Each structure stands twice: as structure tokens, then as C-alpha cells.
Amino acid sequence: IVDEIDATEDISAVFNLHSYDRIDLVEGGANFIAASGPVRVRWDWQGELLCSGVDLTDGDHRDVYHLAVATPPGRRHKLETIIELA
């Protein structure tokens, strides 16, 4: 996934991913622990982890995990994020 952002002022870009599967943080990324096997999310851009746990529940009262990673403020951002089956 490539996200490119050009802003008129300094802002942080935030990569968000929601899942019903638990998130384990690993060096350089995160693993979503799915029943069919882990899904690995990797990023090599500078980012600050904002969230990696249960952030909300859905209409059926199931926990929803939220991965959120923010860049430092800037006017231009290019985030290259890889999602792969581990």
C-alpha cells in the first residue's frame, strides 16, 4: 500500500488498520494473529505507534483491534506499507 500526502501545512499522516484479530508488535511491524495464520504488516517509514490493541467494539459486541501509526508532522508524506501472509 502506498499512501502519498501533500498538505498545505505540517500534519501527521496516520496509517490505520482494524481487525478482529489480536495484534502482536514485532520489530519493524506487527502481526495480526488470524485463525488462518498470521498476517504481517511492515513499514519502513518513521512512525510513532498510537494504538495496537482493542479500540472499540462492533454492533455484535465483538472486540475490534486497531493498529495506528503516525508520522512526524510534515507537508509531504509517502508511506509504503506491506501486508503479507506470514
mmCIF file of N, CA and C in Angstrom:
data_model
loop_
_atom_site.group_PDB
_atom_site.id
_atom_site.type_symbol
_atom_site.label_atom_id
_atom_site.label_comp_id
_atom_site.label_asym_id
_atom_site.label_seq_id
_atom_site.Cartn_x
_atom_site.Cartn_y
_atom_site.Cartn_z
ATOM 1 N N ILE A 1 0.861 -1.161 0.000
ATOM 2 C CA ILE A 1 0.000 0.000 0.000
ATOM 3 C C ILE A 1 0.905 1.220 0.000
ATOM 4 N N VAL A 2 0.653 2.150 -0.909
ATOM 5 C CA VAL A 2 1.416 3.394 -0.949
ATOM 6 C C VAL A 2 0.447 4.546 -0.729
ATOM 7 N N ASP A 3 0.679 5.275 0.332
ATOM 8 C CA ASP A 3 -0.105 6.476 0.637
ATOM 9 C C ASP A 3 0.796 7.683 0.443
ATOM 10 N N GLU A 4 0.400 8.598 -0.427
ATOM 11 C CA GLU A 4 1.150 9.830 -0.641
ATOM 12 C C GLU A 4 0.263 11.006 -0.266
ATOM 13 N N ILE A 5 0.809 11.896 0.534
ATOM 14 C CA ILE A 5 0.040 13.024 1.051
ATOM 15 C C ILE A 5 0.830 14.302 0.830
ATOM 16 N N ASP A 6 0.183 15.286 0.212
ATOM 17 C CA ASP A 6 0.726 16.635 0.077
ATOM 18 C C ASP A 6 -0.248 17.566 0.783
ATOM 19 N N ALA A 7 0.228 18.251 1.806
ATOM 20 C CA ALA A 7 -0.627 19.125 2.605
ATOM 21 C C ALA A 7 -0.138 20.573 2.496
ATOM 22 N N THR A 8 -0.997 21.501 2.828
ATOM 23 C CA THR A 8 -0.637 22.920 2.788
ATOM 24 C C THR A 8 0.008 23.382 4.090
ATOM 25 N N GLU A 9 -0.033 22.514 5.108
ATOM 26 C CA GLU A 9 0.611 22.829 6.388
ATOM 27 C C GLU A 9 1.169 21.536 6.956
ATOM 28 N N ASP A 10 1.999 21.650 7.975
ATOM 29 C CA ASP A 10 2.574 20.458 8.600
ATOM 30 C C ASP A 10 1.489 19.658 9.316
ATOM 31 N N ILE A 11 1.362 18.393 8.934
ATOM 32 C CA ILE A 11 0.412 17.482 9.570
ATOM 33 C C ILE A 11 1.080 16.129 9.767
ATOM 34 N N SER A 12 0.514 15.329 10.636
ATOM 35 C CA SER A 12 0.925 13.939 10.778
ATOM 36 C C SER A 12 0.002 13.086 9.922
ATOM 37 N N ALA A 13 0.571 12.138 9.224
ATOM 38 C CA ALA A 13 -0.225 11.149 8.495
ATOM 39 C C ALA A 13 -0.351 9.925 9.396
ATOM 40 N N VAL A 14 -1.528 9.312 9.405
ATOM 41 C CA VAL A 14 -1.750 8.148 10.273
ATOM 42 C C VAL A 14 -2.218 6.969 9.427
ATOM 43 N N PHE A 15 -1.493 5.863 9.532
ATOM 44 C CA PHE A 15 -1.893 4.606 8.910
ATOM 45 C C PHE A 15 -2.759 3.871 9.914
ATOM 46 N N ASN A 16 -3.966 3.480 9.500
ATOM 47 C CA ASN A 16 -4.914 2.787 10.374
ATOM 48 C C ASN A 16 -5.318 1.457 9.770
ATOM 49 N N LEU A 17 -5.428 0.441 10.605
ATOM 50 C CA LEU A 17 -5.912 -0.861 10.174
ATOM 51 C C LEU A 17 -6.694 -1.466 11.331
ATOM 52 N N HIS A 18 -7.921 -1.907 11.046
ATOM 53 C CA HIS A 18 -8.783 -2.513 12.063
ATOM 54 C C HIS A 18 -8.958 -4.002 11.764
ATOM 55 N N SER A 19 -9.093 -4.805 12.826
ATOM 56 C CA SER A 19 -9.236 -6.244 12.664
ATOM 57 C C SER A 19 -9.889 -6.845 13.901
ATOM 58 N N TYR A 20 -10.500 -8.002 13.718
ATOM 59 C CA TYR A 20 -10.990 -8.765 14.866
ATOM 60 C C TYR A 20 -9.863 -9.597 15.490
ATOM 61 N N ASP A 21 -8.723 -9.647 14.834
ATOM 62 C CA ASP A 21 -7.605 -10.473 15.282
ATOM 63 C C ASP A 21 -6.633 -9.684 16.143
ATOM 64 N N ARG A 22 -6.087 -10.361 17.163
ATOM 65 C CA ARG A 22 -5.121 -9.752 18.073
ATOM 66 C C ARG A 22 -3.893 -9.275 17.304
ATOM 67 N N ILE A 23 -3.285 -8.201 17.785
ATOM 68 C CA ILE A 23 -2.098 -7.631 17.168
ATOM 69 C C ILE A 23 -0.905 -7.850 18.092
ATOM 70 N N ASP A 24 0.146 -8.458 17.558
ATOM 71 C CA ASP A 24 1.419 -8.594 18.269
ATOM 72 C C ASP A 24 2.432 -7.697 17.575
ATOM 73 N N LEU A 25 3.060 -6.808 18.333
ATOM 74 C CA LEU A 25 4.090 -5.951 17.756
ATOM 75 C C LEU A 25 5.393 -6.730 17.627
ATOM 76 N N VAL A 26 6.055 -6.557 16.504
ATOM 77 C CA VAL A 26 7.353 -7.174 16.247
ATOM 78 C C VAL A 26 8.261 -6.109 15.658
ATOM 79 N N GLU A 27 9.546 -6.378 15.610
ATOM 80 C CA GLU A 27 10.481 -5.399 15.062
ATOM 81 C C GLU A 27 10.090 -5.040 13.633
ATOM 82 N N GLY A 28 9.887 -3.760 13.392
ATOM 83 C CA GLY A 28 9.578 -3.275 12.048
ATOM 84 C C GLY A 28 8.145 -3.466 11.613
ATOM 85 N N GLY A 29 7.267 -3.855 12.534
ATOM 86 C CA GLY A 29 5.888 -4.039 12.119
ATOM 87 C C GLY A 29 5.011 -4.675 13.183
ATOM 88 N N ALA A 30 3.993 -5.381 12.691
ATOM 89 C CA ALA A 30 3.022 -6.018 13.578
ATOM 90 C C ALA A 30 2.488 -7.278 12.911
ATOM 91 N N ASN A 31 2.109 -8.247 13.729
ATOM 92 C CA ASN A 31 1.448 -9.456 13.248
ATOM 93 C C ASN A 31 0.021 -9.467 13.766
ATOM 94 N N PHE A 32 -0.922 -9.675 12.858
ATOM 95 C CA PHE A 32 -2.310 -9.907 13.233
ATOM 96 C C PHE A 32 -2.463 -11.419 13.328
ATOM 97 N N ILE A 33 -2.889 -11.920 14.486
ATOM 98 C CA ILE A 33 -2.958 -13.350 14.736
ATOM 99 C C ILE A 33 -4.333 -13.860 14.304
ATOM 100 N N ALA A 34 -4.435 -14.210 13.013
ATOM 101 C CA ALA A 34 -5.699 -14.670 12.423
ATOM 102 C C ALA A 34 -5.824 -16.183 12.556
ATOM 103 N N ALA A 35 -7.056 -16.680 12.528
ATOM 104 C CA ALA A 35 -7.292 -18.125 12.632
ATOM 105 C C ALA A 35 -6.639 -18.872 11.479
ATOM 106 N N SER A 36 -6.561 -18.266 10.309
ATOM 107 C CA SER A 36 -5.968 -18.913 9.138
ATOM 108 C C SER A 36 -4.449 -18.766 9.092
ATOM 109 N N GLY A 37 -3.886 -18.060 10.045
ATOM 110 C CA GLY A 37 -2.443 -17.843 10.105
ATOM 111 C C GLY A 37 -2.141 -16.367 10.246
ATOM 112 N N PRO A 38 -0.921 -16.040 10.685
ATOM 113 C CA PRO A 38 -0.582 -14.641 10.926
ATOM 114 C C PRO A 38 -0.548 -13.805 9.647
ATOM 115 N N VAL A 39 -0.957 -12.575 9.785
ATOM 116 C CA VAL A 39 -0.846 -11.585 8.718
ATOM 117 C C VAL A 39 0.148 -10.545 9.209
ATOM 118 N N ARG A 40 1.204 -10.341 8.437
ATOM 119 C CA ARG A 40 2.287 -9.429 8.831
ATOM 120 C C ARG A 40 2.098 -8.086 8.149
ATOM 121 N N VAL A 41 2.220 -7.014 8.933
ATOM 122 C CA VAL A 41 2.170 -5.647 8.416
ATOM 123 C C VAL A 41 3.527 -5.019 8.709
ATOM 124 N N ARG A 42 4.211 -4.543 7.644
ATOM 125 C CA ARG A 42 5.543 -3.958 7.818
ATOM 126 C C ARG A 42 5.558 -2.549 7.242
ATOM 127 N N TRP A 43 6.318 -1.695 7.892
ATOM 128 C CA TRP A 43 6.529 -0.348 7.364
ATOM 129 C C TRP A 43 7.970 0.039 7.639
ATOM 130 N N ASP A 44 8.554 0.789 6.699
ATOM 131 C CA ASP A 44 9.938 1.216 6.904
ATOM 132 C C ASP A 44 10.038 2.738 6.971
ATOM 133 N N TRP A 45 8.907 3.387 7.147
ATOM 134 C CA TRP A 45 8.901 4.839 7.332
ATOM 135 C C TRP A 45 8.876 5.137 8.827
ATOM 136 N N GLN A 46 9.370 6.334 9.158
ATOM 137 C CA GLN A 46 9.439 6.730 10.568
ATOM 138 C C GLN A 46 8.026 6.941 11.090
ATOM 139 N N GLY A 47 7.683 6.235 12.158
ATOM 140 C CA GLY A 47 6.345 6.361 12.698
ATOM 141 C C GLY A 47 6.303 6.115 14.190
ATOM 142 N N GLU A 48 5.320 6.708 14.807
ATOM 143 C CA GLU A 48 5.080 6.525 16.239
ATOM 144 C C GLU A 48 3.817 5.694 16.406
ATOM 145 N N LEU A 49 3.913 4.619 17.166
ATOM 146 C CA LEU A 49 2.761 3.766 17.416
ATOM 147 C C LEU A 49 1.766 4.507 18.303
ATOM 148 N N LEU A 50 0.538 4.645 17.824
ATOM 149 C CA LEU A 50 -0.512 5.298 18.603
ATOM 150 C C LEU A 50 -1.418 4.277 19.284
ATOM 151 N N CYS A 51 -1.643 3.146 18.617
ATOM 152 C CA CYS A 51 -2.574 2.151 19.149
ATOM 153 C C CYS A 51 -2.247 0.795 18.546
ATOM 154 N N SER A 52 -2.369 -0.261 19.348
ATOM 155 C CA SER A 52 -2.188 -1.615 18.829
ATOM 156 C C SER A 52 -3.059 -2.617 19.590
ATOM 157 N N GLY A 53 -4.100 -2.136 20.184
ATOM 158 C CA GLY A 53 -4.964 -3.021 20.972
ATOM 159 C C GLY A 53 -6.425 -2.810 20.644
ATOM 160 N N VAL A 54 -7.278 -3.314 21.524
ATOM 161 C CA VAL A 54 -8.723 -3.153 21.340
ATOM 162 C C VAL A 54 -9.057 -1.673 21.488
ATOM 163 N N ASP A 55 -9.720 -1.154 20.483
ATOM 164 C CA ASP A 55 -10.038 0.276 20.442
ATOM 165 C C ASP A 55 -11.540 0.524 20.482
ATOM 166 N N LEU A 56 -12.310 -0.500 20.095
ATOM 167 C CA LEU A 56 -13.767 -0.343 20.062
ATOM 168 C C LEU A 56 -14.403 -1.713 19.981
ATOM 169 N N THR A 57 -15.709 -1.751 20.034
ATOM 170 C CA THR A 57 -16.463 -2.982 19.818
ATOM 171 C C THR A 57 -17.455 -2.737 18.693
ATOM 172 N N ASP A 58 -17.800 -3.811 17.980
ATOM 173 C CA ASP A 58 -18.741 -3.665 16.880
ATOM 174 C C ASP A 58 -20.177 -3.806 17.392
ATOM 175 N N GLY A 59 -21.131 -3.802 16.475
ATOM 176 C CA GLY A 59 -22.544 -3.889 16.846
ATOM 177 C C GLY A 59 -22.925 -5.192 17.515
ATOM 178 N N ASP A 60 -22.114 -6.236 17.322
ATOM 179 C CA ASP A 60 -22.353 -7.526 17.969
ATOM 180 C C ASP A 60 -21.524 -7.678 19.244
ATOM 181 N N HIS A 61 -20.953 -6.571 19.711
ATOM 182 C CA HIS A 61 -20.156 -6.513 20.940
ATOM 183 C C HIS A 61 -18.853 -7.321 20.863
ATOM 184 N N ARG A 62 -18.324 -7.484 19.636
ATOM 185 C CA ARG A 62 -17.026 -8.129 19.464
ATOM 186 C C ARG A 62 -15.934 -7.069 19.521
ATOM 187 N N ASP A 63 -14.813 -7.421 20.157
ATOM 188 C CA ASP A 63 -13.677 -6.506 20.219
ATOM 189 C C ASP A 63 -13.101 -6.276 18.827
ATOM 190 N N VAL A 64 -12.720 -5.039 18.546
ATOM 191 C CA VAL A 64 -12.061 -4.667 17.297
ATOM 192 C C VAL A 64 -10.693 -4.093 17.661
ATOM 193 N N TYR A 65 -9.658 -4.715 17.131
ATOM 194 C CA TYR A 65 -8.289 -4.253 17.349
ATOM 195 C C TYR A 65 -7.955 -3.164 16.334
ATOM 196 N N HIS A 66 -7.108 -2.240 16.741
ATOM 197 C CA HIS A 66 -6.783 -1.077 15.917
ATOM 198 C C HIS A 66 -5.278 -0.864 15.927
ATOM 199 N N LEU A 67 -4.680 -0.910 14.744
ATOM 200 C CA LEU A 67 -3.274 -0.552 14.582
ATOM 201 C C LEU A 67 -3.249 0.857 14.011
ATOM 202 N N ALA A 68 -2.593 1.782 14.700
ATOM 203 C CA ALA A 68 -2.468 3.167 14.239
ATOM 204 C C ALA A 68 -1.023 3.601 14.425
ATOM 205 N N VAL A 69 -0.416 4.061 13.327
ATOM 206 C CA VAL A 69 0.972 4.513 13.337
ATOM 207 C C VAL A 69 1.018 5.881 12.669
ATOM 208 N N ALA A 70 1.597 6.871 13.351
ATOM 209 C CA ALA A 70 1.614 8.256 12.865
ATOM 210 C C ALA A 70 3.021 8.690 12.483
ATOM 211 N N THR A 71 3.112 9.482 11.430
ATOM 212 C CA THR A 71 4.385 10.075 11.028
ATOM 213 C C THR A 71 4.614 11.347 11.835
ATOM 214 N N PRO A 72 5.859 11.817 11.870
ATOM 215 C CA PRO A 72 6.093 13.155 12.417
ATOM 216 C C PRO A 72 5.406 14.183 11.515
ATOM 217 N N PRO A 73 5.071 15.357 12.040
ATOM 218 C CA PRO A 73 4.427 16.377 11.207
ATOM 219 C C PRO A 73 5.306 16.764 10.012
ATOM 220 N N GLY A 74 4.666 17.015 8.903
ATOM 221 C CA GLY A 74 5.349 17.444 7.688
ATOM 222 C C GLY A 74 4.331 17.778 6.623
ATOM 223 N N ARG A 75 4.781 18.363 5.519
ATOM 224 C CA ARG A 75 3.872 18.713 4.411
ATOM 225 C C ARG A 75 3.761 17.614 3.376
ATOM 226 N N ARG A 76 4.796 16.791 3.273
ATOM 227 C CA ARG A 76 4.777 15.704 2.291
ATOM 228 C C ARG A 76 5.075 14.386 3.000
ATOM 229 N N HIS A 77 4.266 13.400 2.690
ATOM 230 C CA HIS A 77 4.455 12.069 3.263
ATOM 231 C C HIS A 77 4.305 11.025 2.167
ATOM 232 N N LYS A 78 5.144 10.019 2.218
ATOM 233 C CA LYS A 78 4.990 8.842 1.375
ATOM 234 C C LYS A 78 5.181 7.628 2.268
ATOM 235 N N LEU A 79 4.097 6.941 2.505
ATOM 236 C CA LEU A 79 4.118 5.772 3.383
ATOM 237 C C LEU A 79 3.953 4.518 2.532
ATOM 238 N N GLU A 80 4.964 3.667 2.551
ATOM 239 C CA GLU A 80 4.896 2.387 1.861
ATOM 240 C C GLU A 80 4.770 1.298 2.919
ATOM 241 N N THR A 81 3.631 0.632 2.914
ATOM 242 C CA THR A 81 3.302 -0.354 3.929
ATOM 243 C C THR A 81 3.031 -1.693 3.232
ATOM 244 N N ILE A 82 3.585 -2.761 3.748
ATOM 245 C CA ILE A 82 3.437 -4.074 3.142
ATOM 246 C C ILE A 82 2.587 -4.945 4.047
ATOM 247 N N ILE A 83 1.590 -5.583 3.462
ATOM 248 C CA ILE A 83 0.747 -6.534 4.189
ATOM 249 C C ILE A 83 0.935 -7.884 3.505
ATOM 250 N N GLU A 84 1.338 -8.900 4.297
ATOM 251 C CA GLU A 84 1.619 -10.206 3.703
ATOM 252 C C GLU A 84 1.197 -11.313 4.649
ATOM 253 N N LEU A 85 0.900 -12.471 4.079
ATOM 254 C CA LEU A 85 0.639 -13.643 4.887
ATOM 255 C C LEU A 85 1.964 -14.167 5.379
ATOM 256 N N ALA A 86 2.044 -14.376 6.702
ATOM 257 C CA ALA A 86 3.326 -14.808 7.293
ATOM 258 C C ALA A 86 3.467 -16.314 7.239
#
